[in-house]
Tab-separated table of C-alpha atoms in Angstrom:
chain	number	residue	atom	x	y	z
A	1	MET	CA	40.414	20.391	22.751
A	2	PRO	CA	40.500	23.402	25.513
A	3	PHE	CA	41.568	25.827	22.533
A	4	HIS	CA	38.397	24.677	20.579
A	5	TRP	CA	35.974	25.030	23.499
A	6	ARG	CA	37.505	28.349	24.250
A	7	LEU	CA	36.772	29.626	20.788
A	8	LEU	CA	33.187	28.352	20.924
A	9	LYS	CA	32.644	30.180	24.170
A	10	ALA	CA	33.933	33.222	22.641
A	11	GLY	CA	31.012	33.138	20.085
A	12	TRP	CA	28.733	31.496	22.211
A	13	PHE	CA	25.420	33.480	20.685
A	14	THR	CA	26.168	32.000	17.173
A	15	THR	CA	27.075	28.667	18.534
A	16	VAL	CA	24.018	28.264	20.622
A	17	LEU	CA	21.855	29.398	17.551
A	18	VAL	CA	23.301	26.649	15.313
A	19	ILE	CA	23.174	23.979	17.946
A	20	LEU	CA	19.410	24.862	18.406
A	21	GLN	CA	18.840	24.692	14.510
A	22	VAL	CA	20.673	21.375	14.194
A	23	GLY	CA	18.707	20.036	17.120
A	24	VAL	CA	15.166	20.999	15.689
A	25	ALA	CA	16.282	19.461	12.156
A	26	ALA	CA	17.682	16.318	13.794
A	27	GLY	CA	14.598	16.114	16.094
A	28	ALA	CA	12.400	16.446	12.911
A	29	LEU	CA	14.524	13.719	11.237
A	30	VAL	CA	13.928	11.306	14.227
A	31	VAL	CA	10.104	11.766	14.001
A	32	ILE	CA	10.052	11.413	10.346
A	33	LEU	CA	11.967	7.957	10.485
A	34	THR	CA	10.392	6.460	13.499
A	35	HIS	CA	6.832	7.164	12.342
A	36	LEU	CA	6.989	6.933	8.738
A	37	LEU	CA	9.714	4.448	7.913
A	38	PRO	CA	8.136	1.278	9.427
A	39	HIS	CA	4.976	1.709	7.420
A	40	VAL	CA	6.441	2.365	3.982
A	41	THR	CA	8.321	-0.880	3.831
A	42	TRP	CA	6.381	-3.033	1.097
A	43	PRO	CA	5.140	-6.246	2.637
A	44	ARG	CA	6.925	-9.390	1.906
A	45	GLY	CA	5.629	-12.955	1.599
A	46	ALA	CA	2.834	-14.043	-0.720
A	47	THR	CA	1.229	-12.133	-3.281
A	48	VAL	CA	-2.393	-12.443	-4.839
A	49	LEU	CA	-2.513	-12.626	-8.755
A	50	GLU	CA	-5.881	-11.807	-10.666
A	51	VAL	CA	-6.350	-13.790	-13.456
A	52	THR	CA	-9.134	-12.685	-16.101
A	53	TYR	CA	-9.895	-13.624	-19.765
A	54	GLN	CA	-10.462	-10.513	-21.710
A	55	ARG	CA	-12.410	-9.959	-24.836
A	56	VAL	CA	-10.780	-7.057	-26.793
A	57	GLU	CA	-13.042	-5.482	-29.358
A	58	GLU	CA	-12.083	-2.485	-31.734
A	59	ARG	CA	-14.882	0.078	-31.572
A	60	ALA	CA	-14.453	3.611	-33.259
A	61	GLY	CA	-10.826	3.197	-32.965
A	62	MET	CA	-10.647	2.404	-29.459
A	63	ALA	CA	-10.098	-1.084	-27.739
A	64	MET	CA	-12.732	-2.129	-25.672
A	65	ARG	CA	-11.893	-4.686	-23.029
A	66	GLN	CA	-14.360	-6.991	-21.005
A	67	ALA	CA	-13.726	-9.858	-18.709
A	68	GLU	CA	-15.656	-12.805	-19.738
A	69	PRO	CA	-16.880	-15.458	-17.410
A	70	VAL	CA	-15.014	-18.615	-18.587
A	71	PHE	CA	-13.529	-20.002	-15.339
A	72	ARG	CA	-14.793	-23.234	-13.922
A	73	PRO	CA	-14.583	-24.294	-10.151
A	74	GLU	CA	-12.175	-27.086	-11.017
A	75	ASP	CA	-9.829	-24.573	-12.769
A	76	ALA	CA	-8.594	-23.664	-8.988
A	77	LEU	CA	-7.715	-27.223	-8.526
A	78	LEU	CA	-5.878	-27.425	-11.703
A	79	VAL	CA	-3.473	-24.501	-11.361
A	80	ARG	CA	-2.828	-25.508	-7.887
A	81	GLY	CA	-1.922	-28.900	-8.945
A	82	GLU	CA	0.128	-28.073	-12.017
A	83	ILE	CA	2.072	-25.104	-10.847
A	84	PRO	CA	4.011	-26.000	-7.486
A	85	ALA	CA	4.661	-22.370	-6.662
A	86	ILE	CA	0.992	-21.566	-6.246
A	87	THR	CA	0.027	-21.954	-2.637
A	88	GLU	CA	-3.717	-21.276	-2.930
A	89	ALA	CA	-6.396	-20.510	-5.803
A	90	ALA	CA	-10.048	-19.825	-5.815
A	91	ALA	CA	-12.397	-18.974	-8.710
A	92	LEU	CA	-15.070	-16.297	-8.025
A	93	VAL	CA	-18.375	-15.717	-9.660
A	94	VAL	CA	-19.402	-12.273	-8.943
A	95	GLN	CA	-22.459	-9.868	-9.668
A	96	PRO	CA	-22.168	-6.090	-9.036
A	97	LEU	CA	-24.971	-4.112	-7.559
A	98	VAL	CA	-27.099	-6.677	-6.244
A	99	ALA	CA	-30.756	-6.279	-4.790
A	100	LEU	CA	-31.969	-8.246	-2.054
A	101	MET	CA	-34.850	-8.348	0.688
A	102	VAL	CA	-34.444	-8.675	4.473
A	103	ASP	CA	-37.619	-8.936	6.420
A	104	ASP	CA	-39.521	-7.679	3.305
A	105	ARG	CA	-37.359	-4.639	3.064
A	106	PRO	CA	-35.406	-4.001	-0.086
A	107	TYR	CA	-31.658	-3.314	0.046
A	108	LEU	CA	-28.722	-2.750	-2.447
A	109	VAL	CA	-25.401	-4.019	-1.956
A	110	ARG	CA	-22.399	-3.436	-4.169
A	111	SER	CA	-21.727	-6.959	-5.044
A	112	ALA	CA	-22.409	-10.769	-4.392
A	113	GLY	CA	-20.144	-13.699	-5.293
A	114	ALA	CA	-20.079	-17.381	-5.204
A	115	THR	CA	-16.612	-19.040	-4.516
A	116	ASP	CA	-14.952	-21.900	-2.423
A	117	PRO	CA	-13.211	-21.824	1.026
A	118	GLY	CA	-9.937	-21.223	-0.671
A	119	TYR	CA	-11.135	-17.696	-1.194
A	120	PHE	CA	-11.001	-17.199	2.608
A	121	ARG	CA	-7.575	-18.452	2.960
A	122	LEU	CA	-6.254	-16.714	0.070
A	123	TRP	CA	-7.335	-13.321	1.116
A	124	ALA	CA	-6.932	-14.142	5.129
A	125	LEU	CA	-10.447	-13.298	5.887
A	126	GLU	CA	-11.244	-12.688	9.668
A	127	ALA	CA	-14.450	-14.095	10.936
A	128	VAL	CA	-15.832	-11.239	13.076
A	129	ALA	CA	-18.949	-13.261	14.188
A	130	GLY	CA	-19.957	-16.971	13.343
A	131	THR	CA	-17.894	-19.013	11.154
A	132	LEU	CA	-16.898	-19.076	7.492
A	133	PHE	CA	-18.339	-21.899	5.313
A	134	GLY	CA	-16.099	-24.776	4.549
A	135	ALA	CA	-15.876	-28.067	2.681
A	136	ALA	CA	-18.940	-29.607	4.027
A	137	GLU	CA	-21.213	-26.775	2.911
A	138	MET	CA	-19.576	-26.828	-0.406
A	139	ALA	CA	-20.233	-30.640	-0.953
A	140	GLN	CA	-23.655	-30.291	0.322
A	141	GLY	CA	-24.532	-27.139	-1.864
A	142	ALA	CA	-25.916	-25.621	1.312
A	143	PRO	CA	-27.878	-22.472	1.021
A	144	VAL	CA	-25.732	-20.447	3.543
A	145	ALA	CA	-23.896	-16.952	3.119
A	146	VAL	CA	-21.384	-15.164	4.836
A	147	ILE	CA	-21.604	-11.345	4.630
A	148	SER	CA	-19.130	-8.504	5.137
A	149	GLU	CA	-18.887	-6.376	8.409
A	150	ALA	CA	-20.266	-3.254	6.358
A	151	ALA	CA	-23.102	-5.191	4.956
A	152	ALA	CA	-23.920	-6.726	8.374
A	153	ARG	CA	-24.404	-3.147	9.884
A	154	GLN	CA	-26.333	-2.101	6.770
A	155	LEU	CA	-28.977	-4.814	6.750
A	156	PHE	CA	-28.967	-6.043	10.480
A	157	GLY	CA	-27.359	-3.342	12.625
A	158	SER	CA	-24.378	-5.272	13.737
A	159	ALA	CA	-22.377	-8.515	13.148
A	160	GLU	CA	-24.019	-10.559	16.041
A	161	ASP	CA	-27.524	-9.578	15.091
A	162	ALA	CA	-26.822	-10.894	11.480
A	163	LEU	CA	-26.380	-14.527	12.454
A	164	ASP	CA	-28.742	-17.038	11.633
A	165	ARG	CA	-30.884	-14.416	9.720
A	166	GLU	CA	-32.225	-14.908	6.278
A	167	LEU	CA	-31.595	-12.875	3.260
A	168	MET	CA	-33.200	-13.199	-0.246
A	169	LEU	CA	-31.021	-12.340	-3.157
A	170	LEU	CA	-33.233	-11.158	-6.180
A	171	SER	CA	-32.570	-11.616	-9.769
A	172	VAL	CA	-30.550	-9.005	-11.917
A	173	GLU	CA	-34.054	-7.984	-13.433
A	174	GLU	CA	-35.554	-7.405	-10.325
A	175	GLY	CA	-32.963	-5.523	-9.194
A	176	LEU	CA	-33.018	-2.993	-12.117
A	177	LEU	CA	-36.827	-2.964	-11.452
A	178	LEU	CA	-36.414	-2.002	-7.888
A	179	GLN	CA	-33.947	0.750	-9.123
A	180	GLY	CA	-36.244	2.266	-11.613
A	181	LEU	CA	-33.825	1.120	-14.429
A	182	LEU	CA	-36.534	-1.272	-15.818
A	183	ALA	CA	-40.047	-0.215	-16.569
A	184	GLY	CA	-41.575	-3.964	-16.202
A	185	PHE	CA	-40.938	-7.623	-17.316
A	186	PRO	CA	-42.118	-8.414	-20.978
A	187	SER	CA	-45.468	-10.199	-21.106
A	188	GLY	CA	-45.404	-13.769	-20.651
A	189	THR	CA	-41.962	-13.859	-18.845
A	190	THR	CA	-41.154	-14.359	-15.315
A	191	PRO	CA	-37.874	-13.337	-13.463
A	192	PRO	CA	-35.559	-16.035	-12.304
A	193	PRO	CA	-36.391	-17.514	-8.724
A	194	ARG	CA	-35.173	-15.850	-5.913
A	195	ALA	CA	-32.461	-17.299	-3.677
A	196	VAL	CA	-32.810	-17.494	0.118
A	197	PHE	CA	-29.605	-17.780	2.180
A	198	ARG	CA	-28.970	-18.276	6.030
A	199	VAL	CA	-26.230	-15.991	7.447
A	200	VAL	CA	-23.726	-18.184	9.193
A	201	GLY	CA	-20.845	-15.755	9.522
A	202	VAL	CA	-19.702	-12.117	9.283
A	203	TYR	CA	-15.946	-11.520	7.591
A	204	ARG	CA	-13.627	-8.777	7.504
A	205	PHE	CA	-10.558	-8.177	5.077
A	206	PRO	CA	-7.606	-7.752	7.320
A	207	SER	CA	-6.095	-4.908	5.252
A	208	ALA	CA	-9.112	-3.323	3.862
A	209	ASP	CA	-9.322	0.358	2.871
A	210	PRO	CA	-12.656	1.788	3.998
A	211	GLU	CA	-12.141	4.609	1.392
A	212	THR	CA	-11.806	2.164	-1.606
A	213	VAL	CA	-14.581	0.569	-3.518
A	214	ASP	CA	-13.848	-2.682	-5.383
A	215	LEU	CA	-16.762	-4.288	-7.014
A	216	ARG	CA	-15.039	-7.667	-7.194
A	217	ARG	CA	-14.858	-7.783	-3.358
A	218	PRO	CA	-18.220	-9.208	-2.774
A	219	GLU	CA	-20.262	-7.983	0.411
A	220	ILE	CA	-22.174	-11.429	0.322
A	221	ILE	CA	-20.426	-14.695	-0.363
A	222	VAL	CA	-22.182	-18.173	-1.034
A	223	PRO	CA	-20.785	-21.495	-1.600
A	224	MET	CA	-19.824	-22.427	-5.143
A	225	GLY	CA	-21.299	-25.846	-4.411
A	226	TRP	CA	-24.757	-24.230	-3.994
A	227	LEU	CA	-24.526	-22.518	-7.369
A	228	THR	CA	-23.344	-25.730	-9.227
A	229	ALA	CA	-26.311	-27.540	-7.498
A	230	GLN	CA	-28.584	-25.360	-9.523
A	231	HIS	CA	-27.268	-27.103	-12.639
A	232	GLY	CA	-27.103	-24.167	-14.889
A	233	LYS	CA	-30.521	-22.897	-13.954
A	234	PRO	CA	-30.701	-19.018	-12.963
A	235	ALA	CA	-31.094	-18.401	-9.272
A	236	GLY	CA	-31.124	-15.116	-7.722
A	237	PRO	CA	-28.502	-12.683	-9.497
A	238	PHE	CA	-26.580	-15.823	-10.766
A	239	SER	CA	-27.214	-17.311	-14.014
A	240	ASP	CA	-24.328	-19.873	-14.356
A	241	PRO	CA	-21.369	-21.264	-12.448
A	242	PHE	CA	-18.805	-19.833	-14.790
A	243	ALA	CA	-16.434	-17.395	-12.910
A	244	ASP	CA	-15.342	-13.957	-13.910
A	245	VAL	CA	-11.824	-14.090	-12.267
A	246	LEU	CA	-9.433	-16.737	-10.705
A	247	TYR	CA	-7.398	-15.639	-7.894
A	248	VAL	CA	-4.162	-17.365	-7.083
A	249	SER	CA	-1.609	-16.616	-4.336
A	250	ALA	CA	2.264	-17.135	-4.656
A	251	PRO	CA	5.717	-16.170	-3.076
A	252	MET	CA	6.237	-12.633	-4.320
A	253	GLU	CA	9.816	-13.428	-5.581
A	254	GLN	CA	8.295	-16.069	-7.985
A	255	GLU	CA	5.558	-13.864	-9.343
A	256	PRO	CA	6.946	-13.446	-12.833
A	257	ALA	CA	7.427	-17.149	-13.164
A	258	VAL	CA	4.014	-17.953	-12.072
A	259	GLN	CA	2.421	-15.493	-14.475
A	260	GLN	CA	4.264	-17.223	-17.304
A	261	ALA	CA	3.232	-20.621	-16.073
A	262	LEU	CA	-0.407	-19.522	-15.819
A	263	GLU	CA	-0.520	-18.223	-19.327
A	264	VAL	CA	1.210	-21.397	-20.804
A	265	LEU	CA	-1.515	-23.560	-18.822
A	266	LEU	CA	-4.682	-21.745	-19.317
A	267	SER	CA	-4.387	-19.815	-22.665
A	268	PRO	CA	-4.825	-23.146	-24.665
A	269	LEU	CA	-7.476	-24.372	-22.314
A	270	LEU	CA	-9.575	-21.314	-22.447
A	271	THR	CA	-9.296	-21.066	-26.081
A	272	GLU	CA	-10.667	-24.695	-26.589
A	273	ARG	CA	-13.424	-23.812	-24.063
A	274	ARG	CA	-14.489	-20.588	-25.868
A	275	ARG	CA	-14.591	-22.527	-29.020
A	276	LEU	CA	-16.772	-25.164	-27.769
A	277	GLN	CA	-19.167	-22.642	-26.192
A	278	GLY	CA	-19.856	-21.129	-29.771
A	279	GLY	CA	-20.813	-17.840	-30.838
A	280	GLU	CA	-17.256	-17.294	-32.412
A	281	GLU	CA	-19.205	-15.890	-35.751
A	282	ALA	CA	-20.834	-13.095	-33.852
A	283	ARG	CA	-17.530	-12.172	-32.315
A	284	SER	CA	-15.168	-12.528	-35.431
A	285	ARG	CA	-13.684	-9.106	-34.833
A	286	SER	CA	-12.929	-9.874	-31.257
A	287	SER	CA	-9.461	-10.942	-29.927
A	288	TRP	CA	-8.936	-12.666	-26.509
A	289	GLN	CA	-6.317	-12.274	-24.163
A	290	LEU	CA	-5.269	-13.915	-20.763
A	291	GLU	CA	-4.520	-11.232	-18.219
A	292	VAL	CA	-2.460	-11.801	-15.087
A	293	VAL	CA	-2.154	-8.946	-12.767
A	294	ARG	CA	-1.756	-8.202	-8.883
A	295	GLY	CA	-5.215	-8.653	-7.635
A	296	GLY	CA	-7.452	-6.558	-5.435
A	297	GLN	CA	-5.996	-3.409	-3.753
A	298	ALA	CA	-2.383	-4.719	-4.306
A	299	GLN	CA	-1.706	-2.331	-7.055
A	300	LEU	CA	-3.382	0.609	-5.047
A	301	LEU	CA	-1.248	-0.523	-2.030
A	302	ARG	CA	2.062	-0.176	-4.287
A	303	GLU	CA	1.142	3.062	-5.280
A	304	GLN	CA	0.574	4.260	-1.909
A	305	HIS	CA	3.955	2.668	-1.068
A	306	ARG	CA	5.688	4.612	-3.540
A	307	ALA	CA	3.866	7.966	-2.609
A	308	ARG	CA	4.671	7.437	1.062
A	309	ALA	CA	8.418	6.503	0.141
A	310	ALA	CA	8.651	9.818	-1.891
A	311	VAL	CA	7.218	11.761	1.337
A	312	VAL	CA	9.840	10.092	3.537
A	313	SER	CA	12.586	10.891	1.080
A	314	GLY	CA	11.591	14.435	0.686
A	315	LEU	CA	11.134	15.233	4.244
A	316	VAL	CA	14.501	13.520	5.224
A	317	PHE	CA	16.096	15.546	2.613
A	318	ALA	CA	14.620	18.829	3.881
A	319	ALA	CA	15.642	17.935	7.371
A	320	VAL	CA	19.159	16.951	6.359
A	321	LEU	CA	19.342	20.337	4.207
A	322	ALA	CA	18.277	22.458	7.113
A	323	ALA	CA	20.721	21.033	9.481
A	324	GLY	CA	23.578	21.331	6.830
A	325	VAL	CA	22.586	24.905	6.064
A	326	ALA	CA	22.560	25.924	9.633
A	327	LEU	CA	26.040	24.340	10.132
A	328	VAL	CA	27.494	25.929	7.164
A	329	THR	CA	26.175	29.302	7.874
A	330	GLY	CA	27.189	29.251	11.433
A	331	ASN	CA	30.640	28.166	10.411
A	332	LEU	CA	30.989	30.789	7.764
A	333	VAL	CA	30.316	33.436	10.337
A	334	ARG	CA	32.792	32.030	12.846
A	335	MET	CA	35.541	31.633	10.144
A	336	SER	CA	35.120	35.007	8.821
A	337	GLY	CA	35.350	36.507	12.080
A	338	ARG	CA	38.661	34.785	12.762
A	339	ARG	CA	40.301	36.025	9.530
A	340	ARG	CA	42.967	37.859	11.422
A	341	ALA	CA	43.712	35.089	13.780
A	342	ILE	CA	44.067	32.577	11.052
A	343	GLY	CA	46.471	35.011	9.399
A	344	LEU	CA	48.422	35.086	12.341
A	345	ALA	CA	48.602	31.322	12.854
A	346	ARG	CA	49.834	31.028	9.563
A	347	VAL	CA	52.511	33.473	10.069
A	348	LEU	CA	53.395	31.505	13.305
A	349	GLY	CA	53.803	28.335	11.352
A	350	ALA	CA	50.404	26.712	11.215
A	351	SER	CA	49.563	24.758	8.279
A	352	GLN	CA	46.315	25.164	6.326
A	353	ARG	CA	45.662	21.471	6.978
A	354	ARG	CA	46.002	22.274	10.801
A	355	ILE	CA	43.597	25.074	10.720
A	356	VAL	CA	41.033	23.084	8.495
A	357	GLN	CA	41.292	20.214	11.142
A	358	SER	CA	40.500	22.455	14.160
A	359	ALA	CA	37.376	23.996	12.284
A	360	VAL	CA	36.450	20.306	11.546
A	361	VAL	CA	36.775	19.596	15.225
A	362	GLU	CA	34.700	22.537	16.184
A	363	SER	CA	31.901	21.800	13.606
A	364	MET	CA	31.570	18.225	14.677
A	365	ALA	CA	31.360	18.965	18.348
A	366	ILE	CA	28.491	21.508	17.624
A	367	ALA	CA	26.768	19.007	15.188
A	368	LEU	CA	27.038	16.246	18.036
A	369	VAL	CA	25.541	18.437	20.833
A	370	GLY	CA	22.895	19.451	18.260
A	371	GLY	CA	22.241	15.725	17.473
A	372	MET	CA	21.842	15.014	21.042
A	373	VAL	CA	19.618	18.064	21.611
A	374	GLY	CA	17.439	16.621	18.652
A	375	LEU	CA	17.232	13.172	20.261
A	376	ALA	CA	15.994	14.722	23.415
A	377	ALA	CA	13.410	17.080	21.395
A	378	SER	CA	12.131	14.158	19.378
A	379	TRP	CA	9.631	13.173	22.053
A	380	PRO	CA	7.841	16.647	22.174
A	381	LEU	CA	8.117	17.066	18.607
A	382	GLU	CA	6.267	13.719	18.266
A	383	GLN	CA	3.387	14.865	20.569
A	384	LEU	CA	3.086	17.955	18.360
A	385	ALA	CA	3.186	15.979	14.989
A	386	ALA	CA	0.698	13.110	16.346
A	387	PRO	CA	-2.506	15.266	15.851
A	388	LEU	CA	-1.245	16.310	12.348
A	389	SER	CA	-0.706	12.825	10.775
A	390	ASP	CA	-2.122	9.344	11.092
A	391	PHE	CA	0.983	7.756	10.096
A	392	GLY	CA	1.571	5.250	12.716
A	393	ALA	CA	-1.746	5.446	14.201
A	394	GLY	CA	-3.071	2.421	15.908
A	395	GLY	CA	0.495	1.054	16.970
A	396	THR	CA	3.587	1.772	18.724
A	397	THR	CA	6.771	2.440	16.763
A	398	PRO	CA	9.195	-0.800	16.984
A	399	PHE	CA	12.137	-0.264	19.341
A	400	GLY	CA	14.429	-1.371	16.389
A	401	ALA	CA	13.216	1.311	14.089
A	402	ARG	CA	13.624	3.822	16.926
A	403	LEU	CA	17.096	2.894	17.649
A	404	ALA	CA	18.058	2.780	13.925
A	405	ALA	CA	16.469	6.343	13.509
A	406	TYR	CA	18.560	7.636	16.607
A	407	GLY	CA	21.920	5.936	14.983
A	408	PHE	CA	21.087	7.257	11.505
A	409	CYS	CA	20.419	10.782	13.090
A	410	LEU	CA	23.699	10.876	14.897
A	411	VAL	CA	25.633	9.499	11.772
A	412	VAL	CA	24.133	12.308	9.578
A	413	THR	CA	24.725	15.126	11.908
A	414	LEU	CA	28.540	13.957	12.344
A	415	ILE	CA	28.854	13.701	8.523
A	416	GLY	CA	27.204	17.022	8.264
A	417	GLY	CA	29.482	18.627	10.799
A	418	LEU	CA	32.417	17.328	9.145
A	419	LEU	CA	31.664	18.677	5.706
A	420	ALA	CA	30.110	21.921	7.119
A	421	GLY	CA	33.351	22.586	8.966
A	422	TRP	CA	35.783	21.767	6.275
A	423	TYR	CA	34.322	24.068	3.475
A	424	PRO	CA	34.205	27.398	5.441
A	425	ALA	CA	37.574	26.798	6.982
A	426	TRP	CA	39.369	25.913	3.580
A	427	GLU	CA	37.528	28.847	1.834
A	428	VAL	CA	38.743	31.306	4.561
A	429	SER	CA	42.315	30.095	5.073
A	430	ARG	CA	43.271	29.765	1.278
A	431	GLY	CA	43.647	33.419	0.822
A	432	GLY	CA	47.060	35.096	0.914
A	433	LEU	CA	48.626	36.074	4.430
A	434	ALA	CA	48.616	39.687	3.582
A	435	GLU	CA	44.785	39.672	2.888
A	436	GLN	CA	44.196	37.700	6.152
A	437	LEU	CA	46.239	40.169	8.302
A	438	ARG	CA	44.710	43.413	6.783
A	439	GLU	CA	42.772	45.488	9.378
A	440	GLU	CA	39.062	46.127	8.549
A	441	VAL	CA	38.424	49.851	8.873
């Protein structure tokens, strides 16, 4: 080793420059892995599936799809009992763009829905204030409501101020009238009665994206038992207890089997239910299809996961490439300057293998020092990168992820040092002895 260190000291400027280049690249690699890698791992465990019954109609050569409200509250109990893999299920009646009154002032929220307490468990809703209604309110058909945190701020100013307040949901026709989309009610007709609810809780989706608008995520939720107690009479924005969508929760690894089981169980049931409802003649050109997809924001989260994984892969590749180029360039410069020394060593009996080994040891020593410099430089690089990215905001990097990033960084730099030392030494030493001993004028 003294021989190798003596050679490194002889070309100290090039050596220091390469060490700094490798250190910066290694530090960047650590920052990338410690801040991004823990946040691109796709969540494991249960997944939520969204079941809808789509009416497909051909119009002007295009297939128009529309989800029909055909699910009943008991369908959630049916699928939960017949398919063991399903851990939770809930039917949701949803009405988008609902008008309401609070203290005689009109408001518009993006959606209101009726469901059962299984919906809260399925989505793991958090009670920010008050409580979420349960089986007792369902059985009594109580006129209570839980509202989203955003709706509480919009209607009442804060979540705490929303508790025990009343809100009045208007019919769809009255909502259109307030929005100026309806001139008035036809003579002799009256709008459906308004529905008054008492706010008992404020909820929050645990992983909601504030930039994402999903009309099927209701801002106001009332018990399905209350809607069933209306006996099919319109009340507020709701006209009947038939749900637009059925949500089910199942382990992610059993998702394909659950999808198939749902199609086998529900397709004949819904076909018979549609036949009994009538109206088939007017829709003779329509076809019907049970659609089972990932529900809510799951598909969006999957796309974000793929995009972030692509970002991580690209940045890691760029950092490794930068370190490799620095090592190869520095070794080529050093080996080219030692062409005469290599020729003399060959004359004195040194084999090409020994010369390559010597160069590899030097290169790996430089890579190791550069990797250690990179680990030391990773903390200031993190401080510089923090204002530029929100990855990992709101929490600290797990110790295991940081330790894995350090180990990966050192392994990559050592492998890079090995390859970057082998190629320049092999390239320079493979020429003839006469060429290696030739004086440069």
